GROMACS .gro file of C-alpha atoms in nm:
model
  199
    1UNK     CA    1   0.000   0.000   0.000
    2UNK     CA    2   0.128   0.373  -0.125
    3UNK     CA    3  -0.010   0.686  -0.042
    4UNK     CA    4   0.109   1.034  -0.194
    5UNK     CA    5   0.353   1.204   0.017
    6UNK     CA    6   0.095   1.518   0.100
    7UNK     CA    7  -0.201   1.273   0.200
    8UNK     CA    8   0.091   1.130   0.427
    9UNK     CA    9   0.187   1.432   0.562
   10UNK     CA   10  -0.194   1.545   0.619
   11UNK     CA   11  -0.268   1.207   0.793
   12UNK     CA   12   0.069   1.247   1.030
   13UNK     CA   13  -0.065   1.556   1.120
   14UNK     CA   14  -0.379   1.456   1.271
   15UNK     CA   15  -0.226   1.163   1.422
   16UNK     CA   16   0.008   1.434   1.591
   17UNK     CA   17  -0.276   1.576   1.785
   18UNK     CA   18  -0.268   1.209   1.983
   19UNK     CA   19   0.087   1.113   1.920
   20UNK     CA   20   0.355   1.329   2.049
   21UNK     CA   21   0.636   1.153   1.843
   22UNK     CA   22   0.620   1.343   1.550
   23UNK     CA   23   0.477   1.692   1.439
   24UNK     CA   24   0.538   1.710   1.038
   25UNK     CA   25   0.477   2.061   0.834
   26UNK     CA   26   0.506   2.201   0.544
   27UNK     CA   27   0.840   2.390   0.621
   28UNK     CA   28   1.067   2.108   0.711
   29UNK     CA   29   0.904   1.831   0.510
   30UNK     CA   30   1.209   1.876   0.250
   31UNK     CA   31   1.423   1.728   0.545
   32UNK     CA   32   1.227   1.455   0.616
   33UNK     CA   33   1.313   1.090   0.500
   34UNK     CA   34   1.040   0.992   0.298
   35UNK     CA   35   1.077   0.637   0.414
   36UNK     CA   36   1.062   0.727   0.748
   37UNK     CA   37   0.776   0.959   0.725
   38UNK     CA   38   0.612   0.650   0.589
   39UNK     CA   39   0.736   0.426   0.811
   40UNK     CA   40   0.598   0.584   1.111
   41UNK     CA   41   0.261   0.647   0.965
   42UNK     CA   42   0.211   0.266   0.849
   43UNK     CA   43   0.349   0.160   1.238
   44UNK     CA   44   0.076   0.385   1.376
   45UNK     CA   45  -0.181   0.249   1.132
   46UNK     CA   46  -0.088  -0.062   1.262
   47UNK     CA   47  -0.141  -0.026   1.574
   48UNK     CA   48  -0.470   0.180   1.580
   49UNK     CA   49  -0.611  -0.154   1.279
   50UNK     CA   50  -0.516  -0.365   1.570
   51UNK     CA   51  -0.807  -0.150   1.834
   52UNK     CA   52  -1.038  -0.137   1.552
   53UNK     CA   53  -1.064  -0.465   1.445
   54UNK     CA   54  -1.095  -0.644   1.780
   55UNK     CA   55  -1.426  -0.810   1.821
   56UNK     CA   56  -1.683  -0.594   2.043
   57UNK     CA   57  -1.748  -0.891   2.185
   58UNK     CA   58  -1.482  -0.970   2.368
   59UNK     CA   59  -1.530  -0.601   2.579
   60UNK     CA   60  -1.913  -0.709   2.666
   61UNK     CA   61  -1.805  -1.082   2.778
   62UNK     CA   62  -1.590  -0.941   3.062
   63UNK     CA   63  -1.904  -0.665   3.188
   64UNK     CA   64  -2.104  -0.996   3.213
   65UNK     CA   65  -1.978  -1.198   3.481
   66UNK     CA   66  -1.695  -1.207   3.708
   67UNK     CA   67  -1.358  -1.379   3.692
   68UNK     CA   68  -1.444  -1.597   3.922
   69UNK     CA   69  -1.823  -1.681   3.870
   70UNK     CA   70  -1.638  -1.752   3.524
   71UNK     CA   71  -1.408  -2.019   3.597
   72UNK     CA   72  -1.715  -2.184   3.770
   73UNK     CA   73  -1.957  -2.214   3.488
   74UNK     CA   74  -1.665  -2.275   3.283
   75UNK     CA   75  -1.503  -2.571   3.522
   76UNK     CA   76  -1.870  -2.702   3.496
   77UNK     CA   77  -1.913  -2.691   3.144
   78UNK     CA   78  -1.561  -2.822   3.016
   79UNK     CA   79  -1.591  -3.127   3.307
   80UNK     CA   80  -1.934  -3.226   3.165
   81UNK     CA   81  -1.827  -3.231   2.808
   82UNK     CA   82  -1.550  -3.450   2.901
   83UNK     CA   83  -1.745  -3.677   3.081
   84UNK     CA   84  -2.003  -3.698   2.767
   85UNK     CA   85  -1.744  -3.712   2.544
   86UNK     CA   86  -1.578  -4.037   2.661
   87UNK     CA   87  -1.905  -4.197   2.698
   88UNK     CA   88  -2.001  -4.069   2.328
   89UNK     CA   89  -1.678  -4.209   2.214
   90UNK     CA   90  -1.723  -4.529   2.395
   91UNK     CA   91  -2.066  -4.607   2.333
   92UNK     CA   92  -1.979  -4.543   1.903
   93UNK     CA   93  -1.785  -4.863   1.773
   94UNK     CA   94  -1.759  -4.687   1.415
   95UNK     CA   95  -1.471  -4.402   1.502
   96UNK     CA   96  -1.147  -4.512   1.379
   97UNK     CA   97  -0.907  -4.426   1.691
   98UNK     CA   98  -1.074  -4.220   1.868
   99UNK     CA   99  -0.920  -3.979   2.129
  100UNK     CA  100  -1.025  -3.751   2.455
  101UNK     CA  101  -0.785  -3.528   2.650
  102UNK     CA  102  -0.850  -3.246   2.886
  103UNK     CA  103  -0.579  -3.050   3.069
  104UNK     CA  104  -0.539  -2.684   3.146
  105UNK     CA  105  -0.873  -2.566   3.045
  106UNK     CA  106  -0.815  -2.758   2.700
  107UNK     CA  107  -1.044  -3.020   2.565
  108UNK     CA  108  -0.959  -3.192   2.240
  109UNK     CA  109  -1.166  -3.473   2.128
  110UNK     CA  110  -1.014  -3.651   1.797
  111UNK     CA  111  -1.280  -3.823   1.609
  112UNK     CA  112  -1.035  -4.001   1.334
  113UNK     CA  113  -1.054  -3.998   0.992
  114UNK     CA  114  -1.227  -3.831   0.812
  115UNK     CA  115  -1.425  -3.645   1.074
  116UNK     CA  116  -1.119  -3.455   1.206
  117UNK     CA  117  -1.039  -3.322   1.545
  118UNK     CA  118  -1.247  -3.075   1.789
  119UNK     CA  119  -1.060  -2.809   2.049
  120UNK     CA  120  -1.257  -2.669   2.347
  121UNK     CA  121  -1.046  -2.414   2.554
  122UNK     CA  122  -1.068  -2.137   2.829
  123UNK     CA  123  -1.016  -1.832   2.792
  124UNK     CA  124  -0.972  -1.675   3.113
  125UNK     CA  125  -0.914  -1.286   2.964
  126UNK     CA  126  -1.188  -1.280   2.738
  127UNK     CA  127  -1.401  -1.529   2.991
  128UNK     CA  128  -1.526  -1.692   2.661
  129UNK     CA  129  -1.461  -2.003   2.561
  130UNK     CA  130  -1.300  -2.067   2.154
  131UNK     CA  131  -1.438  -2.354   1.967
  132UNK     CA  132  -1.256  -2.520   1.678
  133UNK     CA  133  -1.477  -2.743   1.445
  134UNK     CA  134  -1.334  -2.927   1.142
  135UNK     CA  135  -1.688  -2.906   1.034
  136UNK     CA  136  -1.783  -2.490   1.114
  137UNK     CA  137  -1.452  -2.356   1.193
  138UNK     CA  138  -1.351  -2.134   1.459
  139UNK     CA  139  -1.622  -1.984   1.741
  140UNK     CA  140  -1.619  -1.791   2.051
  141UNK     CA  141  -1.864  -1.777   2.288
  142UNK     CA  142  -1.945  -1.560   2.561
  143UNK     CA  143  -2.174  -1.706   2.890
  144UNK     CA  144  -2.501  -1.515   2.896
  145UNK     CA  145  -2.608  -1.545   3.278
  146UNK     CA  146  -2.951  -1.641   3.356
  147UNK     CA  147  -3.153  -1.268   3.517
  148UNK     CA  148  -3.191  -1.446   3.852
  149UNK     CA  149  -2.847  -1.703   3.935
  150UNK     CA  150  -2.572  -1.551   3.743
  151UNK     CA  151  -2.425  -1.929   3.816
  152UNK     CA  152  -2.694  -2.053   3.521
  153UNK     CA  153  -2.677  -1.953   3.165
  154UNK     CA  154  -2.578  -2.024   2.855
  155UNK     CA  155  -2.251  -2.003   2.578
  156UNK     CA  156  -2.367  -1.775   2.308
  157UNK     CA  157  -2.173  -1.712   1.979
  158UNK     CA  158  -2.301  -1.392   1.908
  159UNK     CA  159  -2.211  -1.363   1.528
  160UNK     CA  160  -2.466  -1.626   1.441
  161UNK     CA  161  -2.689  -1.670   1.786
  162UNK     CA  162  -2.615  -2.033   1.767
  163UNK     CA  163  -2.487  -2.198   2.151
  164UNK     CA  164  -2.242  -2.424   2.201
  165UNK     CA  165  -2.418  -2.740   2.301
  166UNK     CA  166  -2.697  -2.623   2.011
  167UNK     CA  167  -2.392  -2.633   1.765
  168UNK     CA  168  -2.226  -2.965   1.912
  169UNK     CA  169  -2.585  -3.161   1.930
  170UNK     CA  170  -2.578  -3.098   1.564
  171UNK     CA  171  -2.232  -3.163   1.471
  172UNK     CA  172  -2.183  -3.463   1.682
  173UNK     CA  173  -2.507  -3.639   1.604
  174UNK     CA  174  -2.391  -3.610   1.239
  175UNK     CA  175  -2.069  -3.783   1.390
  176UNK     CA  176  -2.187  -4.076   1.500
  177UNK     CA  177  -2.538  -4.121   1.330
  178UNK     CA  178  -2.753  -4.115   1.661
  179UNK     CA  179  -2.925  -3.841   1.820
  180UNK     CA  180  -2.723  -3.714   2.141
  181UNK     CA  181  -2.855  -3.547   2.436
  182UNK     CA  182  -2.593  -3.250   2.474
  183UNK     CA  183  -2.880  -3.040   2.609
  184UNK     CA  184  -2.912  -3.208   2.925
  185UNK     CA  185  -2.521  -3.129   3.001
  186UNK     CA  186  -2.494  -2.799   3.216
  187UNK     CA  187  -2.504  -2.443   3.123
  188UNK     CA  188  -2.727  -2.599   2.808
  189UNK     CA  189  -3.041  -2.453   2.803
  190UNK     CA  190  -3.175  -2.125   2.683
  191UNK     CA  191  -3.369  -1.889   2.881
  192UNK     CA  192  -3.716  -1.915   2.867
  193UNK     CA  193  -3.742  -2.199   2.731
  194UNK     CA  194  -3.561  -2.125   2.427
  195UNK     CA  195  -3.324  -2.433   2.391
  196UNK     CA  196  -3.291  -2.496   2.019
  197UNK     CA  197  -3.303  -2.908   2.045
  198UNK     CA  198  -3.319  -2.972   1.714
  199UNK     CA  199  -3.102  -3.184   1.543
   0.00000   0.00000   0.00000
């Protein structure tokens, strides 16, 4: 990416009202290393692209709950997918070497050829927790507390309003050809009755 050495100048300018590192004008632009000039400007781009394109998201997930009522509902949520997990995988004679570790706030449950390999993790600083899918790709979610017991709720991926059990029941059950019952796990359900249980 170029840009014309006066639009640089004008955009250094009106960076210089927040950044005291460099003032440019007209009068001793002459003496300036052009590569430099640039240099500076695409750093500072940089680093305000890297503020603007954070997910929103990730700012409301941390004004929901509290660190700690966080690593609750997540302990709970990560422990009972484990748990349903291993009983999935031993309960479905099909899967060709199939694999379930937890550690660390980590859950990875390999499925074998060709279904691939899903990763359920913490994340403490966002208090979300990431998805990978070989099926849907990458997801976060944030925990949407139930009005009265923030310790009830919900894991919400905001982009498409899908939850995480909704999207496992779906994904899984493809899996291993049976209908699974990853709404009676907790932090499952919807509010209001709104639980999604199809598929």
């Amino acid at each position: 990416m170029s840009f014309p050495l006066r639009q640089v100048i004008a955009r250094l300018s009106r960076l210089a009202s927040c950044n005291s590192w460099f003032t440019p004008s007209p009068s001793n632009c002459s003496r300036l290393n052009v590569c430099s000039v640039v240099a500076q400007y695409q750093s500072s781009l940089n680093h305000y692209r890297s503020y603007s394109s954070m997910n929103p998201n990730d700012f409301i997930a941390t004004s929901l709950i509290d660190s700690v009522t966080f690593v609750a509902v997540c302990s709970d949520t990560l422990e009972s997918l484990v748990d349903y997990f291993e009983q999935i995988v031993d309960e479905t004679s099909t899967l060709k070497n199939p694999d379930v570790t937890y550690g660390d706030g980590v859950l990875t449950v390999s499925f074998g050829e060709p279904y691939g390999t899903y990763v359920i993790n913490r994340q403490l600083p966002n208090r979300q927790i990431w998805l990978s899918s070989p099926t849907s790709g990458p997801k976060r979610y944030d925990f949407i507390p139930d009005k009265r017991t923030v310790n009830e709720g919900y894991w919400l991926y905001r982009h498409d309003g899908v939850t995480l059990h909704e999207l496992l029941q779906k994904e899984i059950s493809a899996i291993v050809g049976r209908k699974l019952e990853f709404f009676a796990l907790p932090h499952s359900q919807r509010h209001q009755g709104k639980s999604g249980q199809d598929g």
